[in-house]
Coordinates of C-alpha atoms in Angstrom, one line a residue:
Chain A
X9 CA -7.4 -5.1 -32.0
X10 CA -3.1 -6.4 -31.6
X11 CA -1.6 -4.4 -29.1
X12 CA 2.7 -3.7 -28.6
X13 CA 3.9 -3.0 -26.2
X14 CA 7.7 -2.1 -25.4
X15 CA 10.2 -2.6 -22.6
X16 CA 11.9 -1.3 -20.7
X17 CA 10.0 2.3 -20.4
X18 CA 12.7 4.3 -20.1
X19 CA 17.3 3.9 -19.6
X20 CA 19.5 5.3 -19.5
X21 CA 22.7 4.7 -20.6
X22 CA 26.2 5.9 -21.4
X23 CA 28.4 6.8 -24.5
X24 CA 29.1 4.0 -26.9
X25 CA 27.4 1.3 -24.3
X26 CA 24.8 -1.3 -26.6
X27 CA 21.0 -0.5 -26.2
X28 CA 18.3 -2.4 -26.8
X29 CA 14.8 -2.0 -26.7
X30 CA 12.3 -4.9 -27.4
X31 CA 8.6 -4.3 -28.6
X32 CA 6.4 -8.1 -28.3
X33 CA 3.3 -7.9 -30.4
X34 CA 0.3 -9.6 -28.4
X35 CA -0.6 -11.5 -31.9
X36 CA 1.7 -12.5 -34.3
X37 CA 2.5 -9.7 -36.8
X38 CA 5.0 -11.0 -39.4
X39 CA 7.6 -9.1 -40.1
X40 CA 5.2 -5.9 -40.5
X41 CA 6.9 -3.9 -37.8
X42 CA 8.3 -0.4 -38.3
X43 CA 10.2 1.7 -35.4
X44 CA 11.2 5.5 -35.2
X45 CA 12.9 8.1 -32.9
X46 CA 11.2 11.6 -32.0
X47 CA 13.7 13.5 -30.3
X48 CA 12.6 15.8 -27.5
X49 CA 10.3 19.2 -28.9
X50 CA 10.8 16.6 -32.6
X51 CA 8.9 15.0 -35.6
X52 CA 8.3 11.8 -35.4
X53 CA 11.3 10.2 -37.9
X54 CA 11.4 6.6 -39.8
X55 CA 13.7 4.8 -38.8
X56 CA 13.5 0.7 -39.3
X57 CA 10.4 -0.7 -41.9
X58 CA 9.9 -4.3 -42.2
X59 CA 11.4 -5.3 -39.4
X60 CA 15.2 -4.8 -40.4
X61 CA 15.5 -2.6 -42.9
X62 CA 17.0 0.3 -41.9
X63 CA 15.5 3.5 -43.8
X64 CA 17.6 5.7 -45.7
X65 CA 19.9 8.2 -44.5
X66 CA 19.5 6.8 -41.0
X67 CA 22.9 5.5 -38.9
X68 CA 24.3 2.1 -39.7
X69 CA 24.6 1.5 -35.4
X70 CA 21.2 0.8 -35.4
X71 CA 19.6 -2.1 -36.5
X72 CA 16.3 -4.5 -36.0
X73 CA 15.3 -7.7 -36.0
X74 CA 12.7 -9.8 -35.0
X75 CA 9.9 -11.6 -36.5
X76 CA 5.7 -12.7 -35.7
X77 CA 5.8 -11.3 -32.3
X78 CA 9.1 -9.8 -30.4
X79 CA 11.6 -7.6 -32.2
X80 CA 14.7 -5.6 -31.4
X81 CA 15.7 -2.3 -31.6
X82 CA 19.7 -2.4 -31.5
X83 CA 21.7 1.1 -31.2
X84 CA 25.8 -0.6 -31.6
X85 CA 27.2 2.8 -30.2
X86 CA 25.2 5.1 -27.9
X87 CA 25.5 8.7 -29.6
X88 CA 24.6 11.7 -27.5
X89 CA 22.3 12.0 -30.7
X90 CA 20.8 9.4 -29.9
X91 CA 18.6 10.9 -26.9
X92 CA 15.4 10.0 -28.2
X93 CA 11.6 8.3 -27.6
X94 CA 11.4 5.1 -29.7
X95 CA 7.9 3.4 -31.0
X96 CA 8.1 0.6 -32.6
X97 CA 5.3 0.0 -34.7
X98 CA 3.0 -2.3 -36.3
X99 CA 2.0 -1.4 -40.0
X100 CA -0.1 -3.9 -42.1
X101 CA -3.6 -3.1 -41.1
X102 CA -5.4 -0.7 -38.4
X103 CA -5.3 0.4 -36.8
X104 CA -1.6 0.8 -36.2
X105 CA -0.8 0.7 -33.5
X106 CA 2.3 2.5 -32.1
X107 CA 4.0 1.2 -28.9
X108 CA 4.0 3.6 -25.8
X109 CA 7.6 4.2 -25.7
X110 CA 10.9 3.9 -24.4
X111 CA 12.7 7.9 -22.9
X112 CA 16.7 6.6 -24.4
X113 CA 19.2 9.5 -21.9
X114 CA 22.9 9.4 -21.1
X115 CA 24.2 8.6 -18.2
Chain B
X25 CA 11.8 18.0 -51.1
X26 CA 8.2 16.5 -50.0
X27 CA 6.4 19.0 -47.2
X28 CA 4.1 18.6 -45.3
X29 CA 3.1 21.4 -43.4
X30 CA -0.5 21.4 -41.2
X31 CA -2.6 24.5 -40.5
X32 CA -5.7 25.3 -38.0
X33 CA -5.8 24.3 -34.0
X34 CA -6.1 26.3 -31.8
X35 CA -8.0 26.2 -28.5
X36 CA -12.0 25.6 -28.9
X37 CA -14.4 24.3 -26.2
X38 CA -15.9 20.8 -25.7
X39 CA -18.3 20.1 -27.7
X40 CA -16.6 22.2 -30.5
X41 CA -15.1 21.6 -34.4
X42 CA -12.1 22.4 -36.3
X43 CA -10.9 21.2 -39.1
X44 CA -7.1 21.2 -39.1
X45 CA -5.6 21.2 -42.8
X46 CA -2.0 19.1 -44.1
X47 CA -1.2 20.9 -47.8
X48 CA 1.4 18.9 -50.5
X49 CA 4.4 19.3 -52.0
X50 CA 7.1 18.0 -53.5
X51 CA 5.5 14.9 -54.3
X52 CA 2.3 13.0 -56.4
X53 CA -0.2 13.9 -53.7
X54 CA -3.2 11.5 -55.7
X55 CA -1.2 8.9 -55.8
X56 CA -0.3 8.1 -51.4
X57 CA -2.3 7.0 -49.1
X58 CA -2.7 10.3 -46.4
X59 CA -3.0 10.4 -42.7
X60 CA -4.2 11.5 -39.2
X61 CA -1.9 10.9 -36.1
X62 CA -1.9 12.6 -32.8
X63 CA -0.1 12.4 -29.1
X64 CA -1.5 14.0 -26.5
X65 CA 0.3 16.0 -23.8
X66 CA 3.9 14.0 -23.2
X67 CA 1.8 10.9 -24.1
X68 CA 3.5 8.5 -27.2
X69 CA 1.4 8.4 -30.7
X70 CA -1.5 6.9 -31.9
X71 CA -3.1 6.7 -35.1
X72 CA -6.0 8.2 -35.7
X73 CA -7.3 8.8 -39.5
X74 CA -6.0 7.0 -43.4
X75 CA -7.6 8.1 -47.1
X76 CA -6.0 6.5 -50.1
X77 CA -5.3 8.6 -52.9
X78 CA -8.6 8.8 -54.2
X79 CA -9.8 9.9 -51.2
X80 CA -13.5 7.5 -51.6
X81 CA -11.1 4.9 -48.6
X82 CA -11.4 6.4 -44.9
X83 CA -10.5 4.0 -42.1
X84 CA -11.0 5.8 -37.8
X85 CA -9.4 4.7 -35.2
X86 CA -13.1 3.4 -32.3
X87 CA -12.4 6.8 -30.0
X88 CA -12.7 9.4 -33.0
X89 CA -14.9 6.8 -35.6
X90 CA -18.2 8.8 -35.3
X91 CA -16.5 11.7 -34.6
X92 CA -14.2 12.9 -36.5
X93 CA -13.6 12.7 -40.7
X94 CA -10.9 12.9 -43.0
X95 CA -10.7 14.0 -46.5
X96 CA -9.0 15.1 -49.4
X97 CA -8.8 18.1 -52.7
X98 CA -5.7 17.0 -54.6
X99 CA -6.2 18.8 -56.7
X100 CA -5.4 21.6 -54.3
X101 CA -2.6 18.7 -53.0
X102 CA -4.8 18.7 -49.6
X103 CA -6.0 16.4 -46.3
X104 CA -8.3 17.4 -44.1
X105 CA -9.4 16.2 -40.7
X106 CA -12.8 18.4 -39.6
X107 CA -13.6 17.5 -36.1
X108 CA -16.2 17.6 -34.2
X109 CA -18.2 17.2 -31.1
X110 CA -14.3 17.5 -29.4
X111 CA -13.8 16.3 -26.6
X112 CA -11.1 17.3 -23.4
X113 CA -9.1 14.4 -24.8
X114 CA -9.1 14.8 -28.1
X115 CA -6.1 17.6 -27.1
X116 CA -3.3 17.0 -28.5
X117 CA -1.0 17.7 -31.5
X118 CA -1.9 15.8 -34.3
X119 CA 0.7 15.3 -37.8
X120 CA -0.6 15.1 -41.2
X121 CA 2.5 11.9 -42.5
X122 CA 2.5 10.6 -45.8
X123 CA 2.0 6.0 -46.3
X124 CA 5.5 5.3 -47.0
X125 CA 4.9 3.6 -50.7
X126 CA 2.9 4.9 -53.3
X127 CA -0.6 3.5 -53.9
X128 CA 0.0 0.6 -50.4
X129 CA -2.2 1.0 -47.9
X130 CA 0.7 -0.5 -45.0
X131 CA 0.1 1.9 -42.0
X132 CA 3.8 3.6 -42.1
X133 CA 5.2 6.2 -42.5
X134 CA 7.7 8.3 -44.3
X135 CA 7.2 11.4 -44.1
X136 CA 5.2 13.9 -41.0
X137 CA 4.1 17.6 -40.8
X138 CA 5.2 19.4 -38.1
X139 CA 2.1 18.8 -35.8
X140 CA -0.7 21.6 -35.0
X141 CA -1.8 22.0 -31.8
X142 CA -5.6 20.9 -30.7
X143 CA -6.0 22.3 -27.0
X144 CA -9.9 21.3 -26.2
X145 CA -11.3 23.7 -22.9
X146 CA -13.7 25.3 -22.0

């Protein structure tokens, strides 16, 4: 099975900072990569799919890039409401593996 | 408005059984693949199982294969997860989730239920 590895596991940044999270697949997955946001105590929310396509209603400060094995999620200007854990996921085939998550906090 | 509402969670002893339900509304339920995803306390997301729109094509994570059964009743717009031979490590919040694109088998989830907590403990 393909494994998904995120880095870092957690980060702390100031409001307005640019934040980048990396996700690496153990084998190539083309662009079948999604990012989800899970705020504390809440349900996961789809942010980005096809590596770079923003889901409807997601703020434009979120962006995604990459293809093959290496992907990034970028928050261009961190806001207090972005405090959450972010998960990458490959979705083209079973078992739809998720990364272990990156917890984003405000410094 | 798409809504997914889980029910059926609770406390069960190791080796016991439980059936989760997920009532769907706001979309043509039979046209979408549906999934179960779980999250152990303080841990990450793990895909558990999926079923196609017609209910005749299913798949499971290795960790639950042979113990869990996914099914659906399209007349009732309801998804189920029958969980047998439960283990401590099955303790988690179980989410039902809709496959994003109508008729698509991709493991991409655009709507999630609020989750149902299953606790396996003696």
